[in-house]
């Protein structure tokens, strides 16, 4: 059985969220290819994972038999998240830009699953897992735009997911998502619609590609 790990982090729901709309398109296409597959879903906005504390952090560097009671309890929750990542045949992440960066809930999930000596380091345990990140944003931060220097979502996630965890990362970027609601961006609505439609099509195409790789 193939498994998709699906992470959403937008504070908005349904079609009000550009990232959720694209992750849904990916997931629906994935399930059409793998009707008997499993989807492990985490909505980090509705059910946040715990932030790393000292017990969870230090426990990651000790054998389980040396854990204190607090360390054992804290690391158990962290280990469950790590195992979901390790057991996934593909990973899907919705990562909207908030204040130039990722949602704090997604950062908390990353802090839990990044563990040197296991998921990161010399031989990352989820290395090569195909991963799609839907990095939606209200404006444009593309190369050559005035706000390019403030693009910290793709840059950060490339460093963490591709460089540290060594996942096979692909980005889908619906942008200008604030155009329909911001009168000052009204002239950009057609560009937003093009970006939205392109993102949805890319999500379906990537789902079919990843599903084929998982079945091979």
C-alpha positions as semicolon CSV with decimal commas, in nm:
position;residue;x (nm);y (nm);z (nm)
1;X;0,000;0,000;0,000
2;X;0,135;0,341;-0,096
3;X;0,112;0,627;0,152
4;X;0,081;1,001;0,103
5;X;0,167;1,230;0,395
6;X;-0,043;1,545;0,352
7;X;0,032;1,853;0,563
8;X;-0,180;2,170;0,551
9;X;-0,098;2,484;0,750
10;X;-0,319;2,762;0,614
11;X;-0,539;2,941;0,866
12;X;-0,811;2,962;0,599
13;X;-1,033;2,677;0,484
14;X;-1,167;2,548;0,154
15;X;-1,149;2,772;-0,150
16;X;-1,056;3,068;0,072
17;X;-0,709;2,914;0,091
18;X;-0,494;2,907;-0,222
19;X;-0,260;2,650;-0,072
20;X;-0,543;2,420;0,041
21;X;-0,708;2,441;-0,301
22;X;-0,388;2,323;-0,467
23;X;-0,309;2,053;-0,211
24;X;-0,666;1,925;-0,251
25;X;-0,619;1,907;-0,629
26;X;-0,298;1,708;-0,574
27;X;-0,456;1,476;-0,318
28;X;-0,766;1,410;-0,529
29;X;-0,551;1,323;-0,831
30;X;-0,325;1,105;-0,616
31;X;-0,621;0,910;-0,480
32;X;-0,759;0,858;-0,829
33;X;-0,430;0,689;-0,914
34;X;-0,414;0,497;-0,586
35;X;-0,774;0,434;-0,472
36;X;-0,651;0,177;-0,224
37;X;-0,367;0,392;-0,092
38;X;-0,346;0,559;0,246
39;X;-0,342;0,932;0,314
40;X;-0,202;1,044;0,648
41;X;-0,341;1,394;0,697
42;X;-0,237;1,663;0,940
43;X;-0,414;1,998;0,948
44;X;-0,169;2,199;1,154
45;X;-0,400;2,498;1,181
46;X;-0,681;2,298;1,339
47;X;-0,463;2,055;1,534
48;X;-0,118;2,206;1,594
49;X;0,166;1,981;1,696
50;X;0,353;2,071;2,016
51;X;0,646;2,305;1,992
52;X;0,980;2,152;2,074
53;X;1,073;2,193;2,437
54;X;1,394;2,104;2,618
55;X;1,276;1,753;2,702
56;X;1,181;1,669;2,342
57;X;1,503;1,820;2,209
58;X;1,747;1,653;2,445
59;X;1,569;1,317;2,421
60;X;1,654;1,307;2,052
61;X;2,022;1,269;2,137
62;X;1,988;0,999;2,402
63;X;1,912;0,625;2,389
64;X;1,552;0,556;2,488
65;X;1,661;0,368;2,799
66;X;1,826;0,686;2,926
67;X;1,518;0,905;2,887
68;X;1,369;1,066;3,192
69;X;0,993;1,041;3,237
70;X;0,948;1,388;3,086
71;X;1,181;1,310;2,795
72;X;1,005;0,982;2,716
73;X;0,663;1,147;2,704
74;X;0,784;1,441;2,495
75;X;0,977;1,227;2,250
76;X;0,692;0,982;2,195
77;X;0,486;1,254;2,023
78;X;0,788;1,362;1,822
79;X;0,870;1,006;1,716
80;X;0,516;0,957;1,582
81;X;0,563;1,255;1,347
82;X;0,904;1,132;1,237
83;X;0,767;0,785;1,160
84;X;0,490;0,934;0,946
85;X;0,753;1,111;0,738
86;X;0,975;0,805;0,712
87;X;0,691;0,576;0,605
88;X;0,550;0,809;0,338
89;X;0,593;0,730;-0,030
90;X;0,525;1,096;-0,110
91;X;0,485;1,415;0,090
92;X;0,249;1,706;0,021
93;X;0,287;2,033;0,214
94;X;0,074;2,347;0,201
95;X;0,298;2,638;0,301
96;X;0,137;2,981;0,263
97;X;0,350;3,290;0,319
98;X;0,263;3,484;0,633
99;X;0,468;3,796;0,704
100;X;0,738;3,682;0,460
101;X;0,776;3,338;0,621
102;X;0,599;3,007;0,684
103;X;0,320;2,960;0,943
104;X;0,449;2,898;1,294
105;X;0,254;2,572;1,302
106;X;0,453;2,440;1,007
107;X;0,777;2,549;1,172
108;X;0,675;2,349;1,481
109;X;0,616;2,038;1,267
110;X;0,955;2,079;1,100
111;X;1,130;2,121;1,436
112;X;0,975;1,793;1,546
113;X;1,071;1,589;1,239
114;X;1,425;1,724;1,196
115;X;1,646;1,497;1,404
116;X;2,019;1,476;1,339
117;X;2,138;1,120;1,328
118;X;1,803;1,005;1,193
119;X;1,612;1,229;0,949
120;X;1,905;1,467;0,905
121;X;2,279;1,418;0,894
122;X;2,493;1,162;0,713
123;X;2,214;0,925;0,603
124;X;1,868;1,090;0,627
125;X;1,600;0,827;0,681
126;X;1,349;0,984;0,436
127;X;1,608;1,071;0,173
128;X;1,473;1,094;-0,181
129;X;1,103;1,095;-0,089
130;X;0,919;1,293;-0,359
131;X;0,775;1,607;-0,201
132;X;0,550;1,883;-0,332
133;X;0,531;2,215;-0,150
134;X;0,249;2,454;-0,238
135;X;0,405;2,788;-0,145
136;X;0,120;3,035;-0,193
137;X;0,171;3,407;-0,142
138;X;-0,035;3,723;-0,154
139;X;0,200;3,919;-0,378
140;X;0,481;3,833;-0,615
141;X;0,830;3,756;-0,491
142;X;0,956;3,612;-0,817
143;X;1,309;3,687;-0,947
144;X;1,329;4,043;-1,070
145;X;1,037;4,174;-0,866
146;X;1,083;4,446;-0,601
147;X;1,004;4,203;-0,319
148;X;1,237;3,926;-0,433
149;X;1,473;3,988;-0,136
150;X;1,184;3,911;0,103
151;X;1,117;3,562;-0,029
152;X;1,192;3,348;0,276
153;X;0,947;3,062;0,219
154;X;1,099;2,878;-0,076
155;X;1,453;2,965;0,030
156;X;1,397;2,834;0,382
157;X;1,207;2,521;0,283
158;X;1,462;2,438;0,014
159;X;1,734;2,453;0,280
160;X;1,540;2,244;0,532
161;X;1,357;1,991;0,316
162;X;1,608;1,945;0,034
163;X;1,942;2,016;0,200
164;X;1,884;1,884;0,553
165;X;1,627;1,607;0,503
166;X;1,736;1,541;0,142
167;X;1,380;1,505;0,017
168;X;1,315;1,536;-0,357
169;X;1,142;1,874;-0,338
170;X;0,923;2,041;-0,601
171;X;0,753;2,379;-0,553
172;X;0,415;2,495;-0,682
173;X;0,371;2,870;-0,633
174;X;0,027;3,030;-0,666
175;X;0,087;3,401;-0,615
176;X;-0,092;3,737;-0,611
177;X;-0,363;3,567;-0,405
178;X;-0,461;3,897;-0,240
179;X;-0,551;4,056;-0,573
180;X;-0,925;3,966;-0,567
181;X;-0,968;4,125;-0,223
182;X;-0,733;4,423;-0,242
183;X;-0,859;4,714;-0,458
184;X;-0,502;4,837;-0,500
185;X;-0,421;4,509;-0,678
186;X;-0,732;4,501;-0,899
187;X;-0,533;4,522;-1,222
188;X;-0,341;4,211;-1,118
189;X;-0,649;3,988;-1,094
190;X;-0,592;3,834;-1,441
191;X;-0,235;3,746;-1,344
192;X;-0,361;3,597;-1,018
193;X;-0,613;3,384;-1,208
194;X;-0,342;3,261;-1,444
195;X;-0,121;3,174;-1,147
196;X;-0,407;2,996;-0,969
197;X;-0,503;2,790;-1,273
198;X;-0,141;2,703;-1,344
199;X;-0,089;2,591;-0,982
200;X;-0,395;2,366;-0,991
201;X;-0,282;2,209;-1,318
202;X;0,070;2,159;-1,184
203;X;-0,070;1,997;-0,870
204;X;-0,264;1,740;-1,074
205;X;0,034;1,672;-1,301
206;X;0,271;1,625;-1,008
207;X;0,027;1,394;-0,830
208;X;0,009;1,171;-1,136
209;X;0,387;1,177;-1,173
210;X;0,446;1,092;-0,806
211;X;0,178;0,822;-0,812
212;X;0,354;0,660;-1,106
213;X;0,686;0,669;-0,923
214;X;0,533;0,512;-0,612
215;X;0,383;0,232;-0,817
216;X;0,706;0,157;-1,005
